CSV table of C-alpha atoms in Angstrom, one decimal:
chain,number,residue,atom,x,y,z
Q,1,UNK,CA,0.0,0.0,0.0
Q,2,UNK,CA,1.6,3.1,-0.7
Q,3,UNK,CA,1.9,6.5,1.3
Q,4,UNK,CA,0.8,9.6,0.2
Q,5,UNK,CA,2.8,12.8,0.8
Q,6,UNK,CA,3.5,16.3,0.0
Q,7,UNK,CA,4.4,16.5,-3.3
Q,8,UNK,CA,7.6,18.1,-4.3
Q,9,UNK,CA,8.1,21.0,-5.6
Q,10,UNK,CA,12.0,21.0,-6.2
Q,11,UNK,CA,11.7,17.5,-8.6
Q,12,UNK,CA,12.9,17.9,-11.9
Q,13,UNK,CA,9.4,18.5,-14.0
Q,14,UNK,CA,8.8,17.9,-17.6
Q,15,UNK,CA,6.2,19.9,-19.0
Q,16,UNK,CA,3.6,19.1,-22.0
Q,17,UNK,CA,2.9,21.7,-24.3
Q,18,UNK,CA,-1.5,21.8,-24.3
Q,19,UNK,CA,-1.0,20.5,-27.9
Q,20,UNK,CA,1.1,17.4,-26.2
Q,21,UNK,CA,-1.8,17.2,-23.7
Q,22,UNK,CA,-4.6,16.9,-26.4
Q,23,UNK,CA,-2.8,14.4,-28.7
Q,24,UNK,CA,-2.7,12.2,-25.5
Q,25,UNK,CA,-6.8,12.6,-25.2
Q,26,UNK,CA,-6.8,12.0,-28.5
Q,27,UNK,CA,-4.8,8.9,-28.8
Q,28,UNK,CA,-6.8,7.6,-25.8
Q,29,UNK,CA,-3.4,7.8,-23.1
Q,30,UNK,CA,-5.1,9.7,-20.3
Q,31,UNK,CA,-9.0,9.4,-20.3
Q,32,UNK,CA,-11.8,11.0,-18.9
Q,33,UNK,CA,-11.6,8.2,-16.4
Q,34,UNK,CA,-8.3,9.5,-15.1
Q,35,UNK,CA,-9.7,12.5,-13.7
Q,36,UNK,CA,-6.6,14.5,-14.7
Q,37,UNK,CA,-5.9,18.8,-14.9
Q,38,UNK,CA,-3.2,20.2,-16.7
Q,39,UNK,CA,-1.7,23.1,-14.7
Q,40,UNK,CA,1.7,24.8,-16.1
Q,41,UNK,CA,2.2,22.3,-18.5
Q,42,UNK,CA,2.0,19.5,-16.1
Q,43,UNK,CA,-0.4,16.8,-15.1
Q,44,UNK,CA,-2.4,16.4,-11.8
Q,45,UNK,CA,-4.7,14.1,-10.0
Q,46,UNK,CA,-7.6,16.2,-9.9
Q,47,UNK,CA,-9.6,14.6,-7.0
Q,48,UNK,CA,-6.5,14.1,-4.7
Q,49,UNK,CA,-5.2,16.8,-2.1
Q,50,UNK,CA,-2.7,16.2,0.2
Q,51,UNK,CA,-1.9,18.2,2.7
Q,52,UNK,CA,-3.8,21.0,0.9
Q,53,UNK,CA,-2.1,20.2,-2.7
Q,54,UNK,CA,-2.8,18.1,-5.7
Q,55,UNK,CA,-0.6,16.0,-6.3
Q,56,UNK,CA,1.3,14.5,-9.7
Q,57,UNK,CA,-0.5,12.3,-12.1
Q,58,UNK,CA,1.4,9.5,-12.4
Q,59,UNK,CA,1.6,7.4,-15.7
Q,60,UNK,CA,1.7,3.3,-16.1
Q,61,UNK,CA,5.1,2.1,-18.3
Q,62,UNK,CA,2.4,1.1,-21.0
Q,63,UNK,CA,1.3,4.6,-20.8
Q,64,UNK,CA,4.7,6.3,-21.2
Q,65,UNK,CA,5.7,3.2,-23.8
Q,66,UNK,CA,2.8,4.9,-26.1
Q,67,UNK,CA,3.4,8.2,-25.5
Q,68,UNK,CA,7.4,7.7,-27.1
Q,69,UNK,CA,5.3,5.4,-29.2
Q,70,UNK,CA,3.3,8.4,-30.9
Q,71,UNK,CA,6.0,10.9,-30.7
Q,72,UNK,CA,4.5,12.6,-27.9
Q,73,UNK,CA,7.8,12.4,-26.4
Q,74,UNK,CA,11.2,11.4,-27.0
Q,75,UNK,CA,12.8,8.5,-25.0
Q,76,UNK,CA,15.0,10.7,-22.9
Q,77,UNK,CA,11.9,12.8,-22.2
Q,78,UNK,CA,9.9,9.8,-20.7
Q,79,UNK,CA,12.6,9.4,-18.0
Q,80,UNK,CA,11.4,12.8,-16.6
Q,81,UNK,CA,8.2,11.9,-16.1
Q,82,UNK,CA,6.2,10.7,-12.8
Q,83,UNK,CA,5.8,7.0,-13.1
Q,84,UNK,CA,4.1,4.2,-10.5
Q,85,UNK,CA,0.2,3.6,-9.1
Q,86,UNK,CA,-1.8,6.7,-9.2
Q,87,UNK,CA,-3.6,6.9,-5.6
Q,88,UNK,CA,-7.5,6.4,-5.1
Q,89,UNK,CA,-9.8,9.6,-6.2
Q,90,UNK,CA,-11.4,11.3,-2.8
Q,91,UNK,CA,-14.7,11.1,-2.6
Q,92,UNK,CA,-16.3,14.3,-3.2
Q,93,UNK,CA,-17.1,16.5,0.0
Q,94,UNK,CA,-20.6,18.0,0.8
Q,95,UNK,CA,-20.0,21.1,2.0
Q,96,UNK,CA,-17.6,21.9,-0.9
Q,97,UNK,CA,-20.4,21.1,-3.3
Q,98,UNK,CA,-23.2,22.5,-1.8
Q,99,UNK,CA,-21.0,26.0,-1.5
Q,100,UNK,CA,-20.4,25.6,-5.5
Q,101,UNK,CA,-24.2,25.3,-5.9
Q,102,UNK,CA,-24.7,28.5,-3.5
Q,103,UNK,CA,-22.1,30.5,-5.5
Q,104,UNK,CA,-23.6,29.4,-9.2
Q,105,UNK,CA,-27.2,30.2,-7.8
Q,106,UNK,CA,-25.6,33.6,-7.0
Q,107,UNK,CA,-23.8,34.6,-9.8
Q,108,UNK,CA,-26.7,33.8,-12.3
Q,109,UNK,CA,-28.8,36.4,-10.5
Q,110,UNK,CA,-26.7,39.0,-11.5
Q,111,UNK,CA,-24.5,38.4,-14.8
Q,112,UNK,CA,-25.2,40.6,-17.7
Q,113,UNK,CA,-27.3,38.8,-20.9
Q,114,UNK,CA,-24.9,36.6,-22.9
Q,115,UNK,CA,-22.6,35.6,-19.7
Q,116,UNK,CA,-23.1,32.4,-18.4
Q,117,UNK,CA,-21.4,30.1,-15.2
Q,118,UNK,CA,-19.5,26.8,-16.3
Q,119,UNK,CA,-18.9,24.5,-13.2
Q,120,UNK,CA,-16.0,21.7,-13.1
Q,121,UNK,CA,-15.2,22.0,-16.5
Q,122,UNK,CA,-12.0,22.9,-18.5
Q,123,UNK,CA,-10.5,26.3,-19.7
Q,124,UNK,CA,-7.7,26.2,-22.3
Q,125,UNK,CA,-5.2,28.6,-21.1
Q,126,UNK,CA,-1.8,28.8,-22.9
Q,127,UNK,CA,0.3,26.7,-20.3
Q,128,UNK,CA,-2.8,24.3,-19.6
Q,129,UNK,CA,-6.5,23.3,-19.1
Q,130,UNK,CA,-7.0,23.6,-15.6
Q,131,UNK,CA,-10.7,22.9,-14.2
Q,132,UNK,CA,-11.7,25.9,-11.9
Q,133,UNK,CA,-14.8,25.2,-10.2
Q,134,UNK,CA,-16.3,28.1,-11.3
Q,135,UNK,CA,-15.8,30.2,-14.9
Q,136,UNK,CA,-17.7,33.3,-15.5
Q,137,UNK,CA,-17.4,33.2,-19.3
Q,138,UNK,CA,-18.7,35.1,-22.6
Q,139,UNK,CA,-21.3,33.0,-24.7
Q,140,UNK,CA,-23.5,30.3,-24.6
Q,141,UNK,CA,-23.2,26.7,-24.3
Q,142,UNK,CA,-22.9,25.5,-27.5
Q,143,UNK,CA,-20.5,27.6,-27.8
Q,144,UNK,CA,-18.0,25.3,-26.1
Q,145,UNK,CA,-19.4,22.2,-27.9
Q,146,UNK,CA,-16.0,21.9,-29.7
Q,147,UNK,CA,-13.6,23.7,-27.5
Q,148,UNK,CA,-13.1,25.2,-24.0
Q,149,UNK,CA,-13.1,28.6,-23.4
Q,150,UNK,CA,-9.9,30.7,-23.3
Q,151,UNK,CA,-8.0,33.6,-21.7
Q,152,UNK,CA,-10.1,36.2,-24.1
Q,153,UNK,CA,-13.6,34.3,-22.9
Q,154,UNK,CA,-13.1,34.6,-19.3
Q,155,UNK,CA,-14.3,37.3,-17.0
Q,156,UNK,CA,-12.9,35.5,-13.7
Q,157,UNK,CA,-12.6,32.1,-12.4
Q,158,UNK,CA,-13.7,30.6,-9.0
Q,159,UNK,CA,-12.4,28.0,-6.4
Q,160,UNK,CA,-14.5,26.3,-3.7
Q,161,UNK,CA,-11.4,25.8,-1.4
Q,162,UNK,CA,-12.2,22.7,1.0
Q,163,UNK,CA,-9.0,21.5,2.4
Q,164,UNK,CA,-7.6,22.6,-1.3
Q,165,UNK,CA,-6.8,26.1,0.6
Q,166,UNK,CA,-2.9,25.5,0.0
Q,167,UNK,CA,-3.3,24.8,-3.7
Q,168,UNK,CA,-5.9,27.2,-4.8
Q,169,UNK,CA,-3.0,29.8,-3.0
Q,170,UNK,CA,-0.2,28.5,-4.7
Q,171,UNK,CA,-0.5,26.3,-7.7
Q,172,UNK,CA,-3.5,27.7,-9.0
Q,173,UNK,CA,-3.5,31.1,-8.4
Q,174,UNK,CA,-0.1,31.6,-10.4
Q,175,UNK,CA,-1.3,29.8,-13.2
Q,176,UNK,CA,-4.0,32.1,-13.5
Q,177,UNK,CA,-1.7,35.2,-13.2
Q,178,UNK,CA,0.4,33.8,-15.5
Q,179,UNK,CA,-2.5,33.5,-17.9
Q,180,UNK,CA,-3.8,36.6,-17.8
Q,181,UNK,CA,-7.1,35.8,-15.8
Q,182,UNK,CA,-7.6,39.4,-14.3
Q,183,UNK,CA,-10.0,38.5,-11.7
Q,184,UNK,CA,-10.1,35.3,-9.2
Q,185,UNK,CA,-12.3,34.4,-6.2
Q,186,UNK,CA,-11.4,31.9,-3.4
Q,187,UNK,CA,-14.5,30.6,-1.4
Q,188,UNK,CA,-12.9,30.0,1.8
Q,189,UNK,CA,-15.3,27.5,3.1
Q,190,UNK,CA,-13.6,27.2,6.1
Q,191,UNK,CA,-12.6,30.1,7.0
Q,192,UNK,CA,-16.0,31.9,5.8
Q,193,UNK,CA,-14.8,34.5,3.8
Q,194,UNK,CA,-14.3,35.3,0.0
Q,195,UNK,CA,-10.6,36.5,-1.3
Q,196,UNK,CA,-11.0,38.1,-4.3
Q,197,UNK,CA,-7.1,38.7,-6.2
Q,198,UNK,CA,-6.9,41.2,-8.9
Q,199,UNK,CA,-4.4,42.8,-10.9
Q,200,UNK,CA,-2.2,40.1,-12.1
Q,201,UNK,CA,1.6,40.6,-12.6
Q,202,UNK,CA,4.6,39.1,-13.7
Q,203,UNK,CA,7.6,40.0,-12.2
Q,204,UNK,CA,10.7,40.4,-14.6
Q,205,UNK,CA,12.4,37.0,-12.8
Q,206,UNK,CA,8.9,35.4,-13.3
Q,207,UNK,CA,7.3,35.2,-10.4
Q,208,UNK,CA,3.7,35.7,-10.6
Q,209,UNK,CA,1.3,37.0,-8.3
Q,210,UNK,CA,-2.0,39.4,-7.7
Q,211,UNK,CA,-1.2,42.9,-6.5
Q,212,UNK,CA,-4.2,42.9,-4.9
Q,213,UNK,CA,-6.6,40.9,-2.3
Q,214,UNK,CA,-9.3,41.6,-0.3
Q,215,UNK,CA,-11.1,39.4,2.2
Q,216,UNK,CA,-14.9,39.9,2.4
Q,217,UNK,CA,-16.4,38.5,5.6
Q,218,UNK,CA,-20.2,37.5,6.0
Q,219,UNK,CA,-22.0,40.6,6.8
Q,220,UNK,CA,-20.5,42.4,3.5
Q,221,UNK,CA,-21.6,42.2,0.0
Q,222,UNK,CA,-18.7,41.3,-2.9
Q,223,UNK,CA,-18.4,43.0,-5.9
Q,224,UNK,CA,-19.1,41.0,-9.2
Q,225,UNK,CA,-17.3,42.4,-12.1
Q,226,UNK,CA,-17.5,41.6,-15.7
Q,227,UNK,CA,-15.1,43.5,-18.4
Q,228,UNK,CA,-14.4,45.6,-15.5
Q,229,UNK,CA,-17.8,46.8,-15.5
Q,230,UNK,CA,-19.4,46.3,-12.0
Q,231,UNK,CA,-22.9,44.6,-13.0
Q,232,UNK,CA,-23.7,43.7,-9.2
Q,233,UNK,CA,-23.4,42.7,-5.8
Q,234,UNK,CA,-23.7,39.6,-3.7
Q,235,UNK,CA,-24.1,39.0,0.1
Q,236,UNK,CA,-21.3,36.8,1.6
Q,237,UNK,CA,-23.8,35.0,3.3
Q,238,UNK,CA,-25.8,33.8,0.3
Q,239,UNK,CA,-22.3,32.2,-0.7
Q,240,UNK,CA,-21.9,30.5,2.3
Q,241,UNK,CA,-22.7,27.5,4.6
């Protein structure tokens, strides 16, 4: 039986291009079944937190023997990457769905005509196709019937943080910086409160961060901003357990 722990993040990382990540879909590699996110160019076991993290996907020797099989990646490439048993998906949590369903019931009362809430499902951002539980996007459904949306299509993005406070912090908030997504929320389901990060920067040695965070608390209403227009307000406490 094997131990989960923290994953590290001094390991030497090889990272897939998106187009490297499709072709594997594609050829049928990783599946649906996998429940895998692409974050930064690498892969991720999307219903496993350790310690507050995701942790790396893991792929089978027949798995990396069809990847260098299909050209996906060269030989010496396939040494880099995370190899052994993938650990058991979580089972879902309750109160981290039932906050998702308080925060999509809230944010359809007040987006503009011709915005529309996607839950759990994919954005295609240019160093991956992470699955924020929450994208406030431009269009309608059948819009995305052959694609996810992008950068351009996003008006902010949304994690339900239970014990995945760590991560939605860390991993995933510099992918979105580094992406362009101006505006991110954190439901803090814990805690009780909403972060909401804006003003994305890069620094000139890379490091990427918002410049700006603030913490509502229930008893305050939280802006909702779309093409930074505000088109409403919502109570904390219609957000929250």
């Amino acid at each position: 039986m094997s131990v989960l722990t923290v994953p590290d993040e001094t390991r030497p990382v090889y990272r897939f291009t998106v187009d490297q990540y499709h072709r594997m879909i594609d050829e049928n590699i990783v599946t649906e079944e996998d429940h895998v996110e692409m974050i930064d160019g690498e892969l991720f076991k999307a219903r496993v937190i350790v310690e507050g993290m995701s942790v790396p996907y893991r792929f089978s020797p027949e798995q990396i023997a069809r990847l260098v099989e299909y050209g996906i990646v060269t030989e010496n490439e396939s040494e880099d990457l995370p190899s052994g048993e993938n650990p058991p998906d979580m089972s879902r949590k309750p109160p981290h769905d039932c906050t998702l369903d308080l925060v999509l019931d809230a944010l359809r009362d007040v987006l503009p005509k011709g915005w529309r809430c996607r839950g759990q499902s994919a954005v295609t951002l240019a160093t991956g196709e992470p699955e924020p539980d929450l994208a406030v996007v431009r269009g309608s459904a059948r819009d995305f019937q052959n694609r996810h949306p992008a950068t351009g299509d996003i008006a902010f993005v949304v994690e339900v943080s239970y014990r995945s406070l760590r991560n939605d912090r860390t991993r995933k908030l510099r992918t979105y910086v580094r992406n362009g997504i101006s505006i991110y929320w954190i439901v803090n389901v814990e805690s009780r409160q909403i972060e909401v990060y804006t003003d994305p920067v890069v620094t000139e040695s890379g490091e990427p961060f918002y410049r700006t965070r603030v913490d509502y608390i229930p008893g305050q209403d939280v802006p909702v901003f779309v093409e930074g227009e505000e088109v409403g307000r919502v109570a904390v406490t219609q957000m929250m357990l």
